[in-house]
Tab-separated table of C-alpha atoms and ligand atoms in Angstrom:
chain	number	residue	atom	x	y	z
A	1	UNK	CA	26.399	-30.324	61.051
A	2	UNK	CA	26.406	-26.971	62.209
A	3	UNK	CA	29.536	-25.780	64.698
A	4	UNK	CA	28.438	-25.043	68.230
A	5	UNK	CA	28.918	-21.386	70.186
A	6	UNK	CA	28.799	-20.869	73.775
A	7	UNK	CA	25.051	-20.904	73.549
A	8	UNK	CA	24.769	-24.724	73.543
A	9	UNK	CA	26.676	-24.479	76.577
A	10	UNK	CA	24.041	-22.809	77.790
A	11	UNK	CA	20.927	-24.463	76.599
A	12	UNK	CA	22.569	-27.759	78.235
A	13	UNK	CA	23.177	-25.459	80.903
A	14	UNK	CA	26.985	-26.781	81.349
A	15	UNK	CA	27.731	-22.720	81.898
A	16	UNK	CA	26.079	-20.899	84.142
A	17	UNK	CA	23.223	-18.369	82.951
A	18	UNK	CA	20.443	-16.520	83.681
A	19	UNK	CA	17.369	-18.981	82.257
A	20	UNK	CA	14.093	-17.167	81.900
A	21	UNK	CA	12.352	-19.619	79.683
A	22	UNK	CA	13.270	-22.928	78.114
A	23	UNK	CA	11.151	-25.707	76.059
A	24	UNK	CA	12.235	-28.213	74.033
A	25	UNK	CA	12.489	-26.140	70.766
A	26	UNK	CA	13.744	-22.973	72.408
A	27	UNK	CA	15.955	-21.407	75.228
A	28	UNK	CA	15.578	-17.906	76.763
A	29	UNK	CA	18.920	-16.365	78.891
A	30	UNK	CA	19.520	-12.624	80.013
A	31	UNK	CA	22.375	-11.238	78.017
A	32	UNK	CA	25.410	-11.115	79.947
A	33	UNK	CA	26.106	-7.352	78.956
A	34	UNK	CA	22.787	-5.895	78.571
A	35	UNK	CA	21.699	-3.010	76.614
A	36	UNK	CA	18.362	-2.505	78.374
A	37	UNK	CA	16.887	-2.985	81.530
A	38	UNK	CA	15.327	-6.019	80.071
A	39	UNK	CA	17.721	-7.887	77.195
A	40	UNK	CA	17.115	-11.732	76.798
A	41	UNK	CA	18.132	-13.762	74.204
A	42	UNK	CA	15.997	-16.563	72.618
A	43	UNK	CA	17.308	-19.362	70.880
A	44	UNK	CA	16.415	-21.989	68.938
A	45	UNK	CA	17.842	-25.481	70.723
A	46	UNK	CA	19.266	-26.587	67.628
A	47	UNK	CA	22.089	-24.960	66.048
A	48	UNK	CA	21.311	-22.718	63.378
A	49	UNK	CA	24.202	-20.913	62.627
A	50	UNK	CA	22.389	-17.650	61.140
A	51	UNK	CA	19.237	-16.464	59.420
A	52	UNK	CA	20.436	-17.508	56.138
A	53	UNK	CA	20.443	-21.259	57.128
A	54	UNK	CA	17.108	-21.438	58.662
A	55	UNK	CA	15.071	-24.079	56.551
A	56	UNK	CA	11.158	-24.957	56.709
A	57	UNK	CA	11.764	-27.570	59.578
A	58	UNK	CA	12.845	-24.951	61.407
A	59	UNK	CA	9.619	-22.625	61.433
A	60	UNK	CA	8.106	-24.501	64.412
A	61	UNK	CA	11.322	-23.104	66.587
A	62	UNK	CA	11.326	-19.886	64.746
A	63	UNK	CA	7.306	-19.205	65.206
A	64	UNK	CA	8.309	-20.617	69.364
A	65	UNK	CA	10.944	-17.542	69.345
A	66	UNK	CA	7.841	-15.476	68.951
A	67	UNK	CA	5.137	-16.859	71.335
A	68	UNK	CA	8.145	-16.798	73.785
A	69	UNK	CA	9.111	-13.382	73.402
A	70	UNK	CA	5.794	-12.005	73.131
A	71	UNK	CA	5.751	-14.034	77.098
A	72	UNK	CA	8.371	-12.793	78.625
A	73	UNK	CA	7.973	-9.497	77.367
A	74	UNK	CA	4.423	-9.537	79.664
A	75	UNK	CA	6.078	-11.136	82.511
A	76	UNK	CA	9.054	-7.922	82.452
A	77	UNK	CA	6.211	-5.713	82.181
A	78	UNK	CA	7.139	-4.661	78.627
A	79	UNK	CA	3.607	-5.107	76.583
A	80	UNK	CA	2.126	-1.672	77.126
A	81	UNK	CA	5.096	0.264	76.371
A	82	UNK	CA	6.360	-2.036	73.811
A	83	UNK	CA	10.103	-3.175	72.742
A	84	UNK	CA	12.022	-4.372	70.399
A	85	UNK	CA	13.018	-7.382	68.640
A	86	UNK	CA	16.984	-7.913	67.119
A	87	UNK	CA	17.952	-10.564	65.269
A	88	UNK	CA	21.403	-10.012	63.889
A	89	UNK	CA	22.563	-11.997	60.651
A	90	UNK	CA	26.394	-11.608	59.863
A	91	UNK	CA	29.296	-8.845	59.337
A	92	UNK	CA	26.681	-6.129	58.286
A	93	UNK	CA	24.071	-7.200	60.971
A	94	UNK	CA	26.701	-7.087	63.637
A	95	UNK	CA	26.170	-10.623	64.236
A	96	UNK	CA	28.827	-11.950	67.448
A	97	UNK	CA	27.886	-15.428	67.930
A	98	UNK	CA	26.995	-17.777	65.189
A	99	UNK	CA	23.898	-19.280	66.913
A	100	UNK	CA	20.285	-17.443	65.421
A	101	UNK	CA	18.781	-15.829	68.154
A	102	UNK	CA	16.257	-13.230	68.820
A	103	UNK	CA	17.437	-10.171	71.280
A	104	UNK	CA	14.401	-8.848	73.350
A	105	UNK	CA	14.832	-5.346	74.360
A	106	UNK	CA	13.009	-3.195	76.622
A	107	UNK	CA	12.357	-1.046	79.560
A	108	UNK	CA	13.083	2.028	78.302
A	109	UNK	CA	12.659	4.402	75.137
A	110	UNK	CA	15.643	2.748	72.630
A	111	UNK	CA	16.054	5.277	70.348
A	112	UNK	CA	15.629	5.312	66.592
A	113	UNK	CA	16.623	2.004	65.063
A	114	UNK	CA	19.825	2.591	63.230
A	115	UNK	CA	22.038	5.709	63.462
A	116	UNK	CA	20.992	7.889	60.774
A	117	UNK	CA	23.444	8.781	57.962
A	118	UNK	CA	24.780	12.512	57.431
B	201	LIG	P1	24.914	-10.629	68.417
B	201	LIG	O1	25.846	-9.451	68.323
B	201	LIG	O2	25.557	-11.897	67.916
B	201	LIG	O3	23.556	-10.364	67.828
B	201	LIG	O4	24.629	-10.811	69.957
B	201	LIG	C1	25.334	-11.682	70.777
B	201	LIG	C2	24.936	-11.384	72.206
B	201	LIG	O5	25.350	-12.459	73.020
B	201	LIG	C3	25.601	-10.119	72.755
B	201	LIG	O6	24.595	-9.192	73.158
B	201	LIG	C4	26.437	-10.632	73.924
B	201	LIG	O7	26.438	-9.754	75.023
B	201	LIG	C5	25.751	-11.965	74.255
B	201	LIG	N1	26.639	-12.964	74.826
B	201	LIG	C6	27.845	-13.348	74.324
B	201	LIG	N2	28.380	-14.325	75.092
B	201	LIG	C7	27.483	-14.546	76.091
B	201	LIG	C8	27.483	-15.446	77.212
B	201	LIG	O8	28.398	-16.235	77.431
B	201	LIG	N3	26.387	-15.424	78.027
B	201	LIG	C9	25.328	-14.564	77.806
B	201	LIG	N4	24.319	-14.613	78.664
B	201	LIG	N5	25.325	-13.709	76.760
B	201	LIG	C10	26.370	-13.696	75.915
């Protein structure tokens, strides 16, 4: 079984957070250092450490992290102007925590979407 991260903490909400959505296959909180006016992670419920372990039983959470970004990004008012979707996976992806989630991003232009190289 899979080591936990803060973020079960969270989804069992035994740390405090900001919850904007929350099902049973998926858990939406505001990042506590945000990068946008809007930044809200979504999580699967069950610990997947990263991309590379996701299996076919998890597709139902993984198509949820969708629907419920594509959600919240209408209720922040994001749709028309669009945003952007993050998922991290490891040392090169700048992965922190070792729970899969989804970062949603918007509110403001956010730039191209890696540095560019010299
Ligand atoms: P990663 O770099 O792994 O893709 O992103 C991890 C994100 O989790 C970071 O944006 C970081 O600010 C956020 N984060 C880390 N610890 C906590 C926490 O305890 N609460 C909340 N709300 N966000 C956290």
């Amino acid at each position: 079984m899979a080591e936990e991260t803060i973020f079960s903490k969270i989804i069992r909400k035994e740390i405090p957070s900001e919850i904007a959505y929350q099902d049973d296959l998926v858990t939406a909180f505001r990042d506590i250092n945000p990068q946008a006016p809007t930044h809200i992670l979504i999580v699967p419920n069950k610990v997947i450490p990263t991309v590379s372990d996701v299996s076919c039983e998890d597709e139902a959470a993984l198509g949820r992290m969708f629907s419920v970004a594509a959600r919240l990004a209408e209720e922040e008012g994001l749709s028309g102007d669009g945003y952007r979707l993050i998922v991290n996976c490891r040392d090169h992806g700048g992965q922190e925590v070792y729970h899969l989630h989804m970062h949603l991003l918007g509110g403001r232009p956010l730039g191209p979407m890696l540095a560019r190289r010299q």
